[in-house]
Amino acid sequence: MSSSSAIPVVASTARRYPDLRPGEVRCFLHERLPRVAMRGEIDMTTEPQLTNAYRELAQLTPADVVLDLTEVTFFGCVALQLMARLTARLSPTGHKLVIPSPSRPAQRLLELAGFL
């Protein structure tokens, strides 16, 4: 992925989800922008949750989507699949995937994969 197609990273205040458990992926569809929040280790065990998150978002009218990775401690390649699918769906509509303040582990993989 070229730098011109990199996913925008927007600095913002971290949002806290006190009831989000480690290893959990959850959609918040009724916020100003739809948001997918993740906490803890995002690996193969979270693949069903990532798939469900994509299905929920795919039912919405395309809009910018916030991917909240501030509380991720491990960001595996399986999460990149969600990002690639969302980017492929949003790009033709002019919308984007926004990642505010990713954790260091998430940022490292995003950089290595060319998303940042």
Coordinates of N, CA, C and O in Angstrom, one line a residue:
M1 N 0.9 -1.2 0.0 CA 0.0 0.0 0.0 C 0.9 1.2 0.0 O 1.8 1.3 0.8
S2 N 0.7 2.2 -0.9 CA 1.5 3.3 -1.0 C 1.1 4.3 0.1 O 0.1 4.3 0.7
S3 N 2.1 5.3 0.4 CA 1.8 6.2 1.4 C 0.6 7.1 1.1 O -0.1 7.6 2.0
S4 N 0.3 7.3 -0.1 CA -0.9 8.1 -0.5 C -2.2 7.4 -0.2 O -3.2 8.0 -0.1
S5 N -2.2 6.1 0.0 CA -3.4 5.4 0.4 C -3.4 4.9 1.8 O -4.2 4.1 2.2
A6 N -2.4 5.4 2.6 CA -2.3 5.0 4.0 C -3.6 5.5 4.7 O -4.3 6.4 4.4
I7 N -3.9 4.7 5.8 CA -5.1 5.0 6.6 C -4.8 6.2 7.4 O -3.8 6.3 8.1
P8 N -5.7 7.2 7.5 CA -5.5 8.4 8.3 C -5.5 8.0 9.8 O -6.3 7.2 10.3
V9 N -4.5 8.5 10.5 CA -4.4 8.4 12.0 C -4.7 9.7 12.5 O -3.9 10.7 12.3
V10 N -5.7 9.8 13.3 CA -6.1 11.1 13.8 C -5.9 11.1 15.3 O -6.4 10.3 16.0
A11 N -5.1 12.1 15.8 CA -4.9 12.2 17.2 C -6.2 12.6 17.9 O -6.9 13.5 17.4
S12 N -6.6 12.0 19.0 CA -7.8 12.4 19.7 C -7.6 11.8 21.1 O -6.8 11.0 21.4
T13 N -8.5 12.3 21.9 CA -8.6 11.8 23.3 C -9.0 10.3 23.3 O -10.0 10.0 22.6
A14 N -8.3 9.5 24.0 CA -8.7 8.1 24.1 C -10.0 7.9 24.7 O -10.3 8.6 25.7
R15 N -10.8 7.1 24.2 CA -12.1 6.8 24.7 C -12.0 5.6 25.6 O -11.3 4.6 25.2
R16 N -12.6 5.5 26.7 CA -12.5 4.4 27.6 C -13.8 3.6 27.6 O -14.9 4.2 27.6
Y17 N -13.7 2.3 27.5 CA -14.8 1.4 27.5 C -14.6 0.4 28.7 O -14.1 -0.6 28.6
P18 N -15.1 0.8 29.9 CA -14.8 0.1 31.1 C -15.4 -1.4 31.1 O -14.8 -2.2 31.8
D19 N -16.4 -1.6 30.3 CA -17.0 -2.9 30.3 C -16.5 -3.8 29.2 O -16.9 -4.9 29.0
L20 N -15.5 -3.3 28.4 CA -14.9 -4.0 27.3 C -13.8 -4.9 27.9 O -12.9 -4.5 28.6
R21 N -13.9 -6.2 27.7 CA -13.0 -7.2 28.3 C -11.8 -7.4 27.5 O -11.8 -7.2 26.3
P22 N -10.7 -7.8 28.1 CA -9.5 -8.2 27.3 C -9.8 -9.2 26.2 O -10.6 -10.2 26.5
G23 N -9.4 -9.1 25.0 CA -9.7 -10.0 23.9 C -11.0 -9.8 23.3 O -11.5 -10.7 22.6
E24 N -11.6 -8.7 23.6 CA -13.0 -8.4 23.0 C -12.9 -7.4 21.9 O -12.2 -6.4 22.0
V25 N -13.8 -7.6 20.9 CA -14.0 -6.7 19.8 C -15.5 -6.3 19.8 O -16.3 -7.2 19.8
R26 N -15.8 -5.0 19.8 CA -17.2 -4.6 19.9 C -17.5 -3.4 19.0 O -16.7 -2.5 19.0
C27 N -18.6 -3.4 18.4 CA -19.0 -2.3 17.5 C -19.9 -1.4 18.4 O -20.7 -1.8 19.2
F28 N -19.7 -0.1 18.2 CA -20.6 1.0 18.7 C -21.1 1.7 17.5 O -20.5 2.6 17.0
L29 N -22.3 1.3 17.1 CA -22.8 1.8 15.8 C -23.6 3.1 16.0 O -24.0 3.7 15.0
H30 N -24.0 3.5 17.2 CA -24.8 4.7 17.4 C -24.0 5.9 17.9 O -24.6 6.8 18.4
E31 N -22.7 5.9 17.7 CA -21.9 7.1 18.0 C -22.0 8.0 16.7 O -22.5 7.6 15.7
R32 N -21.4 9.2 16.8 CA -21.4 10.1 15.7 C -20.8 9.4 14.4 O -21.3 9.5 13.3
L33 N -19.7 8.7 14.6 CA -19.1 7.8 13.6 C -19.1 6.4 14.1 O -18.8 6.2 15.3
P34 N -19.5 5.4 13.3 CA -19.5 4.0 13.8 C -18.0 3.7 14.3 O -17.1 4.2 13.7
R35 N -18.0 3.0 15.4 CA -16.7 2.7 16.0 C -16.5 1.2 16.3 O -17.5 0.6 16.8
V36 N -15.4 0.7 16.1 CA -15.0 -0.7 16.5 C -13.9 -0.5 17.5 O -12.9 0.0 17.2
A37 N -14.2 -1.0 18.7 CA -13.2 -0.9 19.8 C -12.7 -2.3 20.1 O -13.4 -3.3 20.1
M38 N -11.4 -2.3 20.4 CA -10.8 -3.6 20.7 C -9.9 -3.4 22.0 O -9.4 -2.3 22.2
R39 N -9.8 -4.5 22.8 CA -9.0 -4.4 24.0 C -8.2 -5.7 24.1 O -8.7 -6.8 23.8
G40 N -6.9 -5.6 24.5 CA -6.1 -6.7 24.8 C -5.5 -7.4 23.6 O -5.2 -6.7 22.6
E41 N -5.4 -8.7 23.6 CA -4.8 -9.4 22.5 C -5.8 -9.7 21.4 O -6.8 -10.3 21.6
I42 N -5.5 -9.2 20.2 CA -6.3 -9.4 19.0 C -5.6 -10.3 18.1 O -4.6 -10.0 17.4
D43 N -6.0 -11.6 18.2 CA -5.3 -12.7 17.5 C -6.3 -13.6 16.9 O -7.5 -13.3 16.8
M44 N -5.9 -14.8 16.6 CA -6.8 -15.8 15.9 C -8.0 -16.1 16.7 O -9.1 -16.4 16.2
T45 N -7.9 -16.0 18.1 CA -9.1 -16.3 18.9 C -10.2 -15.3 18.8 O -11.3 -15.5 19.1
T46 N -9.8 -14.1 18.3 CA -10.8 -13.0 18.1 C -11.4 -13.0 16.7 O -12.2 -12.1 16.4
E47 N -11.0 -13.9 15.8 CA -11.4 -13.8 14.4 C -12.9 -13.8 14.3 O -13.5 -13.1 13.5
P48 N -13.7 -14.7 15.0 CA -15.2 -14.6 14.9 C -15.7 -13.2 15.3 O -16.7 -12.8 14.6
Q49 N -15.1 -12.6 16.3 CA -15.6 -11.3 16.7 C -15.3 -10.2 15.6 O -16.1 -9.3 15.3
L50 N -14.1 -10.3 15.0 CA -13.8 -9.4 13.9 C -14.7 -9.6 12.7 O -15.1 -8.7 12.1
T51 N -15.0 -10.9 12.4 CA -16.0 -11.2 11.3 C -17.3 -10.6 11.6 O -18.0 -9.9 10.7
N52 N -17.8 -10.7 12.8 CA -19.1 -10.2 13.2 C -19.1 -8.6 13.1 O -20.1 -8.0 12.7
A53 N -18.0 -8.0 13.5 CA -17.8 -6.6 13.4 C -18.0 -6.1 12.0 O -18.7 -5.1 11.7
Y54 N -17.3 -6.8 11.1 CA -17.4 -6.4 9.7 C -18.9 -6.6 9.2 O -19.4 -5.7 8.5
R55 N -19.5 -7.7 9.5 CA -20.9 -7.9 9.1 C -21.8 -6.8 9.6 O -22.7 -6.3 8.9
E56 N -21.6 -6.3 10.9 CA -22.4 -5.3 11.4 C -22.2 -4.0 10.6 O -23.1 -3.3 10.3
L57 N -20.9 -3.7 10.4 CA -20.6 -2.4 9.7 C -21.1 -2.5 8.2 O -21.5 -1.4 7.7
A58 N -21.0 -3.6 7.6 CA -21.4 -3.8 6.2 C -22.9 -3.5 6.0 O -23.3 -3.2 4.9
Q59 N -23.7 -3.6 7.1 CA -25.1 -3.4 7.0 C -25.5 -1.9 7.0 O -26.6 -1.5 6.7
L60 N -24.5 -1.1 7.4 CA -24.7 0.4 7.5 C -24.5 1.0 6.2 O -23.8 0.5 5.3
T61 N -25.1 2.2 6.0 CA -24.7 3.1 4.9 C -23.3 3.4 5.0 O -22.9 3.8 6.2
P62 N -22.5 3.4 4.0 CA -21.0 3.7 4.1 C -20.8 5.1 4.8 O -21.5 6.0 4.4
A63 N -19.9 5.1 5.7 CA -19.5 6.3 6.4 C -18.1 6.1 6.9 O -17.6 4.9 6.9
D64 N -17.4 7.1 7.3 CA -16.1 7.0 8.0 C -16.3 6.0 9.2 O -17.4 6.1 9.8
V65 N -15.3 5.2 9.5 CA -15.4 4.2 10.6 C -14.2 4.5 11.4 O -13.1 4.6 11.0
V66 N -14.4 4.5 12.7 CA -13.3 4.7 13.7 C -12.9 3.3 14.2 O -13.8 2.5 14.6
L67 N -11.6 3.0 14.1 CA -11.1 1.7 14.6 C -10.3 2.1 15.8 O -9.2 2.7 15.7
D68 N -10.8 1.8 17.0 CA -10.2 2.2 18.3 C -9.2 1.1 18.8 O -9.7 0.1 19.2
L69 N -7.9 1.4 18.6 CA -6.9 0.4 19.0 C -6.1 0.9 20.2 O -5.0 0.4 20.4
T70 N -6.6 1.8 21.0 CA -5.8 2.4 22.0 C -5.5 1.5 23.1 O -4.5 1.6 23.8
E71 N -6.3 0.4 23.3 CA -6.1 -0.5 24.4 C -5.7 -1.9 24.0 O -5.9 -2.9 24.7
V72 N -5.2 -2.0 22.8 CA -4.7 -3.2 22.2 C -3.3 -3.5 22.7 O -2.4 -2.7 22.6
T73 N -3.1 -4.7 23.2 CA -1.7 -5.1 23.7 C -1.0 -6.0 22.7 O 0.2 -6.1 22.7
F74 N -1.8 -6.7 21.8 CA -1.2 -7.5 20.7 C -2.1 -7.3 19.5 O -3.3 -7.5 19.7
F75 N -1.6 -7.1 18.4 CA -2.4 -6.8 17.2 C -1.9 -7.8 16.1 O -0.9 -7.6 15.5
G76 N -2.6 -8.9 16.0 CA -2.2 -9.9 15.0 C -2.7 -9.7 13.6 O -3.5 -8.8 13.3
C77 N -2.1 -10.5 12.7 CA -2.4 -10.3 11.3 C -3.9 -10.5 11.0 O -4.4 -10.0 10.0
V78 N -4.6 -11.3 11.8 CA -6.1 -11.5 11.6 C -6.8 -10.2 11.6 O -7.8 -10.0 10.9
A79 N -6.3 -9.2 12.4 CA -7.0 -7.9 12.5 C -6.8 -7.1 11.2 O -7.6 -6.3 10.8
L80 N -5.6 -7.4 10.5 CA -5.4 -6.7 9.3 C -6.4 -7.0 8.2 O -6.7 -6.2 7.3
Q81 N -6.9 -8.3 8.3 CA -8.0 -8.7 7.3 C -9.2 -7.8 7.5 O -9.8 -7.4 6.5
L82 N -9.6 -7.5 8.7 CA -10.7 -6.6 8.9 C -10.4 -5.2 8.3 O -11.3 -4.7 7.7
M83 N -9.2 -4.7 8.6 CA -8.9 -3.4 8.1 C -8.9 -3.4 6.5 O -9.4 -2.5 5.9
A84 N -8.4 -4.5 5.9 CA -8.3 -4.5 4.5 C -9.8 -4.6 3.9 O -10.1 -3.9 2.9
R85 N -10.6 -5.4 4.5 CA -12.0 -5.5 4.0 C -12.8 -4.2 4.2 O -13.5 -3.7 3.3
L86 N -12.6 -3.5 5.3 CA -13.2 -2.2 5.6 C -12.7 -1.2 4.6 O -13.5 -0.4 4.0
T87 N -11.4 -1.1 4.4 CA -10.8 -0.1 3.5 C -11.3 -0.4 2.1 O -11.7 0.6 1.4
A88 N -11.4 -1.6 1.6 CA -11.9 -2.0 0.3 C -13.4 -1.5 0.1 O -13.8 -1.1 -0.9
R89 N -14.1 -1.7 1.2 CA -15.6 -1.3 1.1 C -15.7 0.2 1.1 O -16.6 0.8 0.5
L90 N -14.9 0.9 2.0 CA -15.1 2.4 2.1 C -14.5 3.2 1.1 O -15.0 4.3 0.7
S91 N -13.3 2.8 0.5 CA -12.6 3.6 -0.4 C -13.4 4.1 -1.6 O -13.4 5.2 -2.0
P92 N -14.2 3.2 -2.3 CA -14.9 3.6 -3.4 C -16.0 4.6 -3.1 O -16.5 5.3 -4.0
T93 N -16.4 4.7 -1.9 CA -17.5 5.7 -1.5 C -16.9 7.0 -1.0 O -17.7 7.9 -0.6
G94 N -15.6 7.1 -0.9 CA -14.9 8.3 -0.5 C -14.8 8.4 1.1 O -14.4 9.4 1.6
H95 N -15.2 7.3 1.7 CA -15.1 7.3 3.2 C -13.8 6.6 3.6 O -13.1 6.0 2.8
K96 N -13.4 6.8 4.9 CA -12.1 6.2 5.3 C -12.2 5.5 6.7 O -13.2 5.7 7.4
L97 N -11.2 4.8 6.9 CA -11.0 4.2 8.2 C -10.1 5.1 9.0 O -9.0 5.4 8.6
V98 N -10.6 5.5 10.2 CA -9.8 6.5 11.0 C -9.4 5.7 12.3 O -10.1 5.1 12.9
I99 N -8.1 5.9 12.6 CA -7.5 5.2 13.7 C -6.9 6.2 14.7 O -5.8 6.7 14.4
P100 N -7.6 6.6 15.7 CA -7.1 7.6 16.7 C -6.2 6.9 17.7 O -6.5 5.9 18.3
S101 N -5.0 7.4 17.8 CA -4.0 7.0 18.9 C -3.9 5.5 19.0 O -4.2 5.0 20.1
P102 N -3.4 4.8 18.0 CA -3.2 3.4 18.2 C -2.2 3.1 19.3 O -1.2 3.8 19.4
S103 N -2.3 1.9 20.0 CA -1.3 1.5 20.9 C 0.0 1.2 20.2 O 0.0 1.0 18.9
R104 N 1.1 1.2 20.9 CA 2.4 0.9 20.2 C 2.4 -0.4 19.5 O 2.8 -0.5 18.4
P105 N 1.9 -1.5 20.1 CA 1.9 -2.8 19.4 C 1.1 -2.7 18.1 O 1.5 -3.2 17.0
A106 N -0.1 -2.1 18.1 CA -0.9 -1.9 16.9 C -0.2 -1.1 15.9 O -0.2 -1.4 14.7
Q107 N 0.3 0.0 16.3 CA 1.0 1.0 15.4 C 2.2 0.3 14.7 O 2.4 0.4 13.5
R108 N 2.9 -0.5 15.4 CA 4.0 -1.2 14.8 C 3.6 -2.1 13.7 O 4.2 -2.1 12.6
L109 N 2.6 -2.9 13.9 CA 2.1 -3.8 12.8 C 1.5 -3.0 11.6 O 1.7 -3.4 10.5
L110 N 0.8 -2.0 11.9 CA 0.2 -1.1 10.9 C 1.3 -0.5 10.0 O 1.2 -0.4 8.8
E111 N 2.4 -0.1 10.7 CA 3.5 0.5 9.9 C 4.2 -0.6 9.1 O 4.4 -0.4 7.9
L112 N 4.4 -1.8 9.6 CA 5.0 -2.9 8.9 C 4.2 -3.3 7.7 O 4.7 -3.7 6.6
A113 N 2.9 -3.3 7.9 CA 2.0 -3.7 6.8 C 1.7 -2.6 5.8 O 1.0 -2.9 4.8
G114 N 2.2 -1.4 6.0 CA 2.0 -0.3 5.1 C 0.7 0.4 5.2 O 0.4 1.2 4.3
F115 N 0.0 0.2 6.3 CA -1.2 0.9 6.5 C -1.0 2.3 7.1 O -1.8 3.2 7.0
L116 N 0.2 2.6 7.7 CA 0.5 3.9 8.2 C 1.8 4.4 7.5 O 2.6 3.7 7.1

